Amino acid sequence: MTAIDLLLKRNAELGDAVTGDRSSPRPSQHVAILTCMDARIRVFQLLGLIEGESHILRNAGGVVTDDTIRSLSLSQRKLGTREVMIIQHTDCGLNSVTDEGFKDELEADTGLRPTWAVEAFRDVEASVRTSCRRLQQSPFLPHRDMVRGFVYDVHTGRLSEVPQAAE
Ligand SMILES: [Zn+2]
């Protein structure tokens, strides 16, 4: 059985029961959460979320990219969110690569060098601050005053806020 087969089996076992408020695509808490794809971050459980409350965006690192801004532009302008919570984490896979090293690897393997940034980092708090700043400086987002960044410790489950950089 493949992993996808296993997941389909689990889905079938759920039946038709649904929880949470499904009446609107507009998040009832008016918040969007950006976090890493890391398999140890259980976003719903970690924040006590129920369906219908929040947008959740995930990518490698939980970093702000052009595609994040695309999604948040839609989230804020069409679906009413106002706050953004960025959650990066300890022991992230992006700690174990470098931008140039991973691009070299891709180029050696394929002959093509990606134009996108890998967004590798060593200092997770600095990476959170960079992502917060990208949102705070994006003209596409109408709500930039409630962007807050956090680090999730994957071993203790603790969430720590990253102080905003002084202007
Ligand atoms: Zn990660």
PDB file of C-alpha atoms and ligand atoms in Angstrom:
ATOM      1  CA  MET A   1       0.000   0.000   0.000  1.00  0.00           C
ATOM      2  CA  THR A   2       1.355   3.440  -0.900  1.00  0.00           C
ATOM      3  CA  ALA A   3       1.134   6.353   1.503  1.00  0.00           C
ATOM      4  CA  ILE A   4      -1.623   7.897  -0.627  1.00  0.00           C
ATOM      5  CA  ASP A   5      -3.595   4.644  -0.540  1.00  0.00           C
ATOM      6  CA  LEU A   6      -3.287   4.669   3.240  1.00  0.00           C
ATOM      7  CA  LEU A   7      -4.534   8.254   3.424  1.00  0.00           C
ATOM      8  CA  LEU A   8      -7.482   7.475   1.149  1.00  0.00           C
ATOM      9  CA  LYS A   9      -8.392   4.575   3.413  1.00  0.00           C
ATOM     10  CA  ARG A  10      -8.311   6.861   6.447  1.00  0.00           C
ATOM     11  CA  ASN A  11     -10.440   9.422   4.621  1.00  0.00           C
ATOM     12  CA  ALA A  12     -13.021   6.804   3.716  1.00  0.00           C
ATOM     13  CA  GLU A  13     -13.182   5.739   7.357  1.00  0.00           C
ATOM     14  CA  LEU A  14     -14.080   9.291   8.378  1.00  0.00           C
ATOM     15  CA  GLY A  15     -17.366   9.020   6.517  1.00  0.00           C
ATOM     16  CA  ASP A  16     -19.454  12.146   6.013  1.00  0.00           C
ATOM     17  CA  ALA A  17     -19.032  13.640   9.478  1.00  0.00           C
ATOM     18  CA  VAL A  18     -17.680  17.185   9.364  1.00  0.00           C
ATOM     19  CA  THR A  19     -16.842  19.524  12.212  1.00  0.00           C
ATOM     20  CA  GLY A  20     -16.508  23.282  12.529  1.00  0.00           C
ATOM     21  CA  ASP A  21     -18.348  26.044  10.701  1.00  0.00           C
ATOM     22  CA  ARG A  22     -18.381  25.376   6.947  1.00  0.00           C
ATOM     23  CA  SER A  23     -20.769  28.173   5.987  1.00  0.00           C
ATOM     24  CA  SER A  24     -18.263  30.623   4.505  1.00  0.00           C
ATOM     25  CA  PRO A  25     -14.808  30.700   2.910  1.00  0.00           C
ATOM     26  CA  ARG A  26     -14.094  33.839   4.993  1.00  0.00           C
ATOM     27  CA  PRO A  27     -12.038  32.877   8.087  1.00  0.00           C
ATOM     28  CA  SER A  28     -14.083  33.728  11.193  1.00  0.00           C
ATOM     29  CA  GLN A  29     -10.982  34.833  13.141  1.00  0.00           C
ATOM     30  CA  HIS A  30      -9.806  37.024  10.241  1.00  0.00           C
ATOM     31  CA  VAL A  31      -6.311  35.587  10.528  1.00  0.00           C
ATOM     32  CA  ALA A  32      -3.877  33.912   8.142  1.00  0.00           C
ATOM     33  CA  ILE A  33      -1.103  31.627   9.394  1.00  0.00           C
ATOM     34  CA  LEU A  34       2.077  30.967   7.436  1.00  0.00           C
ATOM     35  CA  THR A  35       4.228  28.071   8.573  1.00  0.00           C
ATOM     36  CA  CYS A  36       6.717  25.442   7.384  1.00  0.00           C
ATOM     37  CA  MET A  37       5.725  22.194   5.691  1.00  0.00           C
ATOM     38  CA  ASP A  38       7.591  20.333   8.450  1.00  0.00           C
ATOM     39  CA  ALA A  39       5.699  17.150   9.333  1.00  0.00           C
ATOM     40  CA  ARG A  40       6.004  17.805  13.073  1.00  0.00           C
ATOM     41  CA  ILE A  41       3.976  21.009  13.038  1.00  0.00           C
ATOM     42  CA  ARG A  42       0.339  20.116  13.616  1.00  0.00           C
ATOM     43  CA  VAL A  43      -1.082  23.564  12.987  1.00  0.00           C
ATOM     44  CA  PHE A  44      -4.681  22.871  14.027  1.00  0.00           C
ATOM     45  CA  GLN A  45      -3.767  21.147  17.298  1.00  0.00           C
ATOM     46  CA  LEU A  46      -0.951  23.514  18.161  1.00  0.00           C
ATOM     47  CA  LEU A  47      -3.223  26.563  18.047  1.00  0.00           C
ATOM     48  CA  GLY A  48      -6.480  24.927  19.046  1.00  0.00           C
ATOM     49  CA  LEU A  49      -7.937  25.836  15.666  1.00  0.00           C
ATOM     50  CA  ILE A  50     -11.214  24.555  14.355  1.00  0.00           C
ATOM     51  CA  GLU A  51     -12.362  24.530  10.746  1.00  0.00           C
ATOM     52  CA  GLY A  52     -13.465  27.875   9.382  1.00  0.00           C
ATOM     53  CA  GLU A  53     -11.278  30.047  11.605  1.00  0.00           C
ATOM     54  CA  SER A  54      -8.056  30.683   9.714  1.00  0.00           C
ATOM     55  CA  HIS A  55      -6.246  30.526   6.432  1.00  0.00           C
ATOM     56  CA  ILE A  56      -3.175  28.308   6.585  1.00  0.00           C
ATOM     57  CA  LEU A  57      -0.310  28.689   4.141  1.00  0.00           C
ATOM     58  CA  ARG A  58       2.635  26.319   4.184  1.00  0.00           C
ATOM     59  CA  ASN A  59       5.896  26.066   2.305  1.00  0.00           C
ATOM     60  CA  ALA A  60       9.477  24.961   2.934  1.00  0.00           C
ATOM     61  CA  GLY A  61      10.583  27.121   5.862  1.00  0.00           C
ATOM     62  CA  GLY A  62       7.385  29.105   6.323  1.00  0.00           C
ATOM     63  CA  VAL A  63       9.097  31.982   4.536  1.00  0.00           C
ATOM     64  CA  VAL A  64       7.419  34.847   2.699  1.00  0.00           C
ATOM     65  CA  THR A  65       7.790  34.404  -1.068  1.00  0.00           C
ATOM     66  CA  ASP A  66       5.986  35.974  -4.033  1.00  0.00           C
ATOM     67  CA  ASP A  67       3.486  33.143  -3.866  1.00  0.00           C
ATOM     68  CA  THR A  68       2.832  33.857  -0.176  1.00  0.00           C
ATOM     69  CA  ILE A  69       2.076  37.467  -1.077  1.00  0.00           C
ATOM     70  CA  ARG A  70      -0.218  36.262  -3.870  1.00  0.00           C
ATOM     71  CA  SER A  71      -2.202  34.162  -1.380  1.00  0.00           C
ATOM     72  CA  LEU A  72      -2.248  36.829   1.332  1.00  0.00           C
ATOM     73  CA  SER A  73      -3.390  39.484  -1.156  1.00  0.00           C
ATOM     74  CA  LEU A  74      -6.409  37.316  -1.911  1.00  0.00           C
ATOM     75  CA  SER A  75      -6.838  36.415   1.767  1.00  0.00           C
ATOM     76  CA  GLN A  76      -6.928  40.051   2.888  1.00  0.00           C
ATOM     77  CA  ARG A  77      -8.624  41.717  -0.070  1.00  0.00           C
ATOM     78  CA  LYS A  78     -11.239  39.091  -0.925  1.00  0.00           C
ATOM     79  CA  LEU A  79     -11.685  37.007   2.197  1.00  0.00           C
ATOM     80  CA  GLY A  80     -11.411  39.507   5.011  1.00  0.00           C
ATOM     81  CA  THR A  81      -8.309  38.492   6.970  1.00  0.00           C
ATOM     82  CA  ARG A  82      -6.436  41.225   8.831  1.00  0.00           C
ATOM     83  CA  GLU A  83      -3.791  39.535  10.999  1.00  0.00           C
ATOM     84  CA  VAL A  84      -0.850  37.404   9.849  1.00  0.00           C
ATOM     85  CA  MET A  85       0.960  34.937  12.092  1.00  0.00           C
ATOM     86  CA  ILE A  86       4.289  33.633  10.775  1.00  0.00           C
ATOM     87  CA  ILE A  87       5.564  30.465  12.475  1.00  0.00           C
ATOM     88  CA  GLN A  88       9.010  29.111  11.640  1.00  0.00           C
ATOM     89  CA  HIS A  89      10.658  26.467  13.791  1.00  0.00           C
ATOM     90  CA  THR A  90      13.740  24.914  15.358  1.00  0.00           C
ATOM     91  CA  ASP A  91      15.532  22.084  13.519  1.00  0.00           C
ATOM     92  CA  CYS A  92      14.204  23.223  10.121  1.00  0.00           C
ATOM     93  CA  GLY A  93      15.441  21.482   6.975  1.00  0.00           C
ATOM     94  CA  LEU A  94      16.427  24.881   5.589  1.00  0.00           C
ATOM     95  CA  ASN A  95      19.137  24.970   8.267  1.00  0.00           C
ATOM     96  CA  SER A  96      20.934  22.091   6.589  1.00  0.00           C
ATOM     97  CA  VAL A  97      21.323  23.585   3.099  1.00  0.00           C
ATOM     98  CA  THR A  98      22.653  26.804   1.632  1.00  0.00           C
ATOM     99  CA  ASP A  99      21.119  28.742  -1.243  1.00  0.00           C
ATOM    100  CA  GLU A 100      24.177  28.384  -3.450  1.00  0.00           C
ATOM    101  CA  GLY A 101      24.833  24.766  -2.445  1.00  0.00           C
ATOM    102  CA  PHE A 102      21.308  23.609  -3.290  1.00  0.00           C
ATOM    103  CA  LYS A 103      21.266  25.596  -6.536  1.00  0.00           C
ATOM    104  CA  ASP A 104      24.643  24.059  -7.475  1.00  0.00           C
ATOM    105  CA  GLU A 105      23.196  20.622  -6.779  1.00  0.00           C
ATOM    106  CA  LEU A 106      20.148  21.269  -8.975  1.00  0.00           C
ATOM    107  CA  GLU A 107      22.296  22.697 -11.748  1.00  0.00           C
ATOM    108  CA  ALA A 108      24.718  19.773 -11.659  1.00  0.00           C
ATOM    109  CA  ASP A 109      21.823  17.331 -11.839  1.00  0.00           C
ATOM    110  CA  THR A 110      19.630  19.063 -14.441  1.00  0.00           C
ATOM    111  CA  GLY A 111      21.730  21.661 -16.244  1.00  0.00           C
ATOM    112  CA  LEU A 112      19.271  24.299 -15.037  1.00  0.00           C
ATOM    113  CA  ARG A 113      19.789  26.836 -12.272  1.00  0.00           C
ATOM    114  CA  PRO A 114      16.577  27.985 -10.585  1.00  0.00           C
ATOM    115  CA  THR A 115      15.808  31.699 -10.523  1.00  0.00           C
ATOM    116  CA  TRP A 116      13.952  31.385  -7.198  1.00  0.00           C
ATOM    117  CA  ALA A 117      15.648  31.815  -3.846  1.00  0.00           C
ATOM    118  CA  VAL A 118      16.047  28.677  -1.745  1.00  0.00           C
ATOM    119  CA  GLU A 119      15.631  30.844   1.385  1.00  0.00           C
ATOM    120  CA  ALA A 120      18.065  28.777   3.449  1.00  0.00           C
ATOM    121  CA  PHE A 121      18.905  30.241   6.855  1.00  0.00           C
ATOM    122  CA  ARG A 122      21.051  29.663   9.938  1.00  0.00           C
ATOM    123  CA  ASP A 123      19.354  32.064  12.349  1.00  0.00           C
ATOM    124  CA  VAL A 124      15.660  31.260  12.600  1.00  0.00           C
ATOM    125  CA  GLU A 125      14.778  34.472  14.427  1.00  0.00           C
ATOM    126  CA  ALA A 126      16.478  36.548  11.725  1.00  0.00           C
ATOM    127  CA  SER A 127      14.572  34.593   9.086  1.00  0.00           C
ATOM    128  CA  VAL A 128      11.272  35.284  10.870  1.00  0.00           C
ATOM    129  CA  ARG A 129      12.098  38.993  11.024  1.00  0.00           C
ATOM    130  CA  THR A 130      12.944  39.026   7.299  1.00  0.00           C
ATOM    131  CA  SER A 131       9.615  37.403   6.448  1.00  0.00           C
ATOM    132  CA  CYS A 132       7.681  39.808   8.697  1.00  0.00           C
ATOM    133  CA  ARG A 133       9.430  42.745   7.057  1.00  0.00           C
ATOM    134  CA  ARG A 134       8.557  41.513   3.562  1.00  0.00           C
ATOM    135  CA  LEU A 135       4.868  41.582   4.473  1.00  0.00           C
ATOM    136  CA  GLN A 136       5.110  44.908   6.264  1.00  0.00           C
ATOM    137  CA  GLN A 137       6.651  46.394   3.121  1.00  0.00           C
ATOM    138  CA  SER A 138       4.320  44.824   0.559  1.00  0.00           C
ATOM    139  CA  PRO A 139       2.057  47.365  -1.135  1.00  0.00           C
ATOM    140  CA  PHE A 140      -0.310  44.559  -2.139  1.00  0.00           C
ATOM    141  CA  LEU A 141      -1.408  43.945   1.453  1.00  0.00           C
ATOM    142  CA  PRO A 142      -3.902  46.429   2.907  1.00  0.00           C
ATOM    143  CA  HIS A 143      -3.377  45.167   6.491  1.00  0.00           C
ATOM    144  CA  ARG A 144       0.267  45.240   7.565  1.00  0.00           C
ATOM    145  CA  ASP A 145       0.051  46.427  11.168  1.00  0.00           C
ATOM    146  CA  MET A 146      -0.745  43.041  12.729  1.00  0.00           C
ATOM    147  CA  VAL A 147       2.016  40.854  11.315  1.00  0.00           C
ATOM    148  CA  ARG A 148       3.659  38.867  14.119  1.00  0.00           C
ATOM    149  CA  GLY A 149       6.430  36.264  13.956  1.00  0.00           C
ATOM    150  CA  PHE A 150       7.084  33.200  16.100  1.00  0.00           C
ATOM    151  CA  VAL A 151       9.471  30.280  16.498  1.00  0.00           C
ATOM    152  CA  TYR A 152       7.982  26.877  17.321  1.00  0.00           C
ATOM    153  CA  ASP A 153      10.267  24.522  19.230  1.00  0.00           C
ATOM    154  CA  VAL A 154       9.568  21.114  17.684  1.00  0.00           C
ATOM    155  CA  HIS A 155      10.929  19.325  20.742  1.00  0.00           C
ATOM    156  CA  THR A 156       9.118  21.165  23.534  1.00  0.00           C
ATOM    157  CA  GLY A 157       6.072  22.328  21.570  1.00  0.00           C
ATOM    158  CA  ARG A 158       6.650  25.860  22.843  1.00  0.00           C
ATOM    159  CA  LEU A 159       5.856  28.893  20.710  1.00  0.00           C
ATOM    160  CA  SER A 160       8.008  32.021  21.241  1.00  0.00           C
ATOM    161  CA  GLU A 161       7.317  35.409  19.742  1.00  0.00           C
ATOM    162  CA  VAL A 162      10.183  37.043  17.856  1.00  0.00           C
ATOM    163  CA  PRO A 163      10.488  40.710  18.819  1.00  0.00           C
ATOM    164  CA  GLN A 164      10.080  43.014  15.840  1.00  0.00           C
ATOM    165  CA  ALA A 165      13.300  44.645  14.676  1.00  0.00           C
ATOM    166  CA  ALA A 166      13.696  48.231  15.819  1.00  0.00           C
ATOM    167  CA  GLU A 167      13.095  50.719  13.019  1.00  0.00           C
TER     168      GLU A 167
HETATM  169 ZN    ZN B   1      10.951  23.714   8.439  1.00  0.00          ZN
END
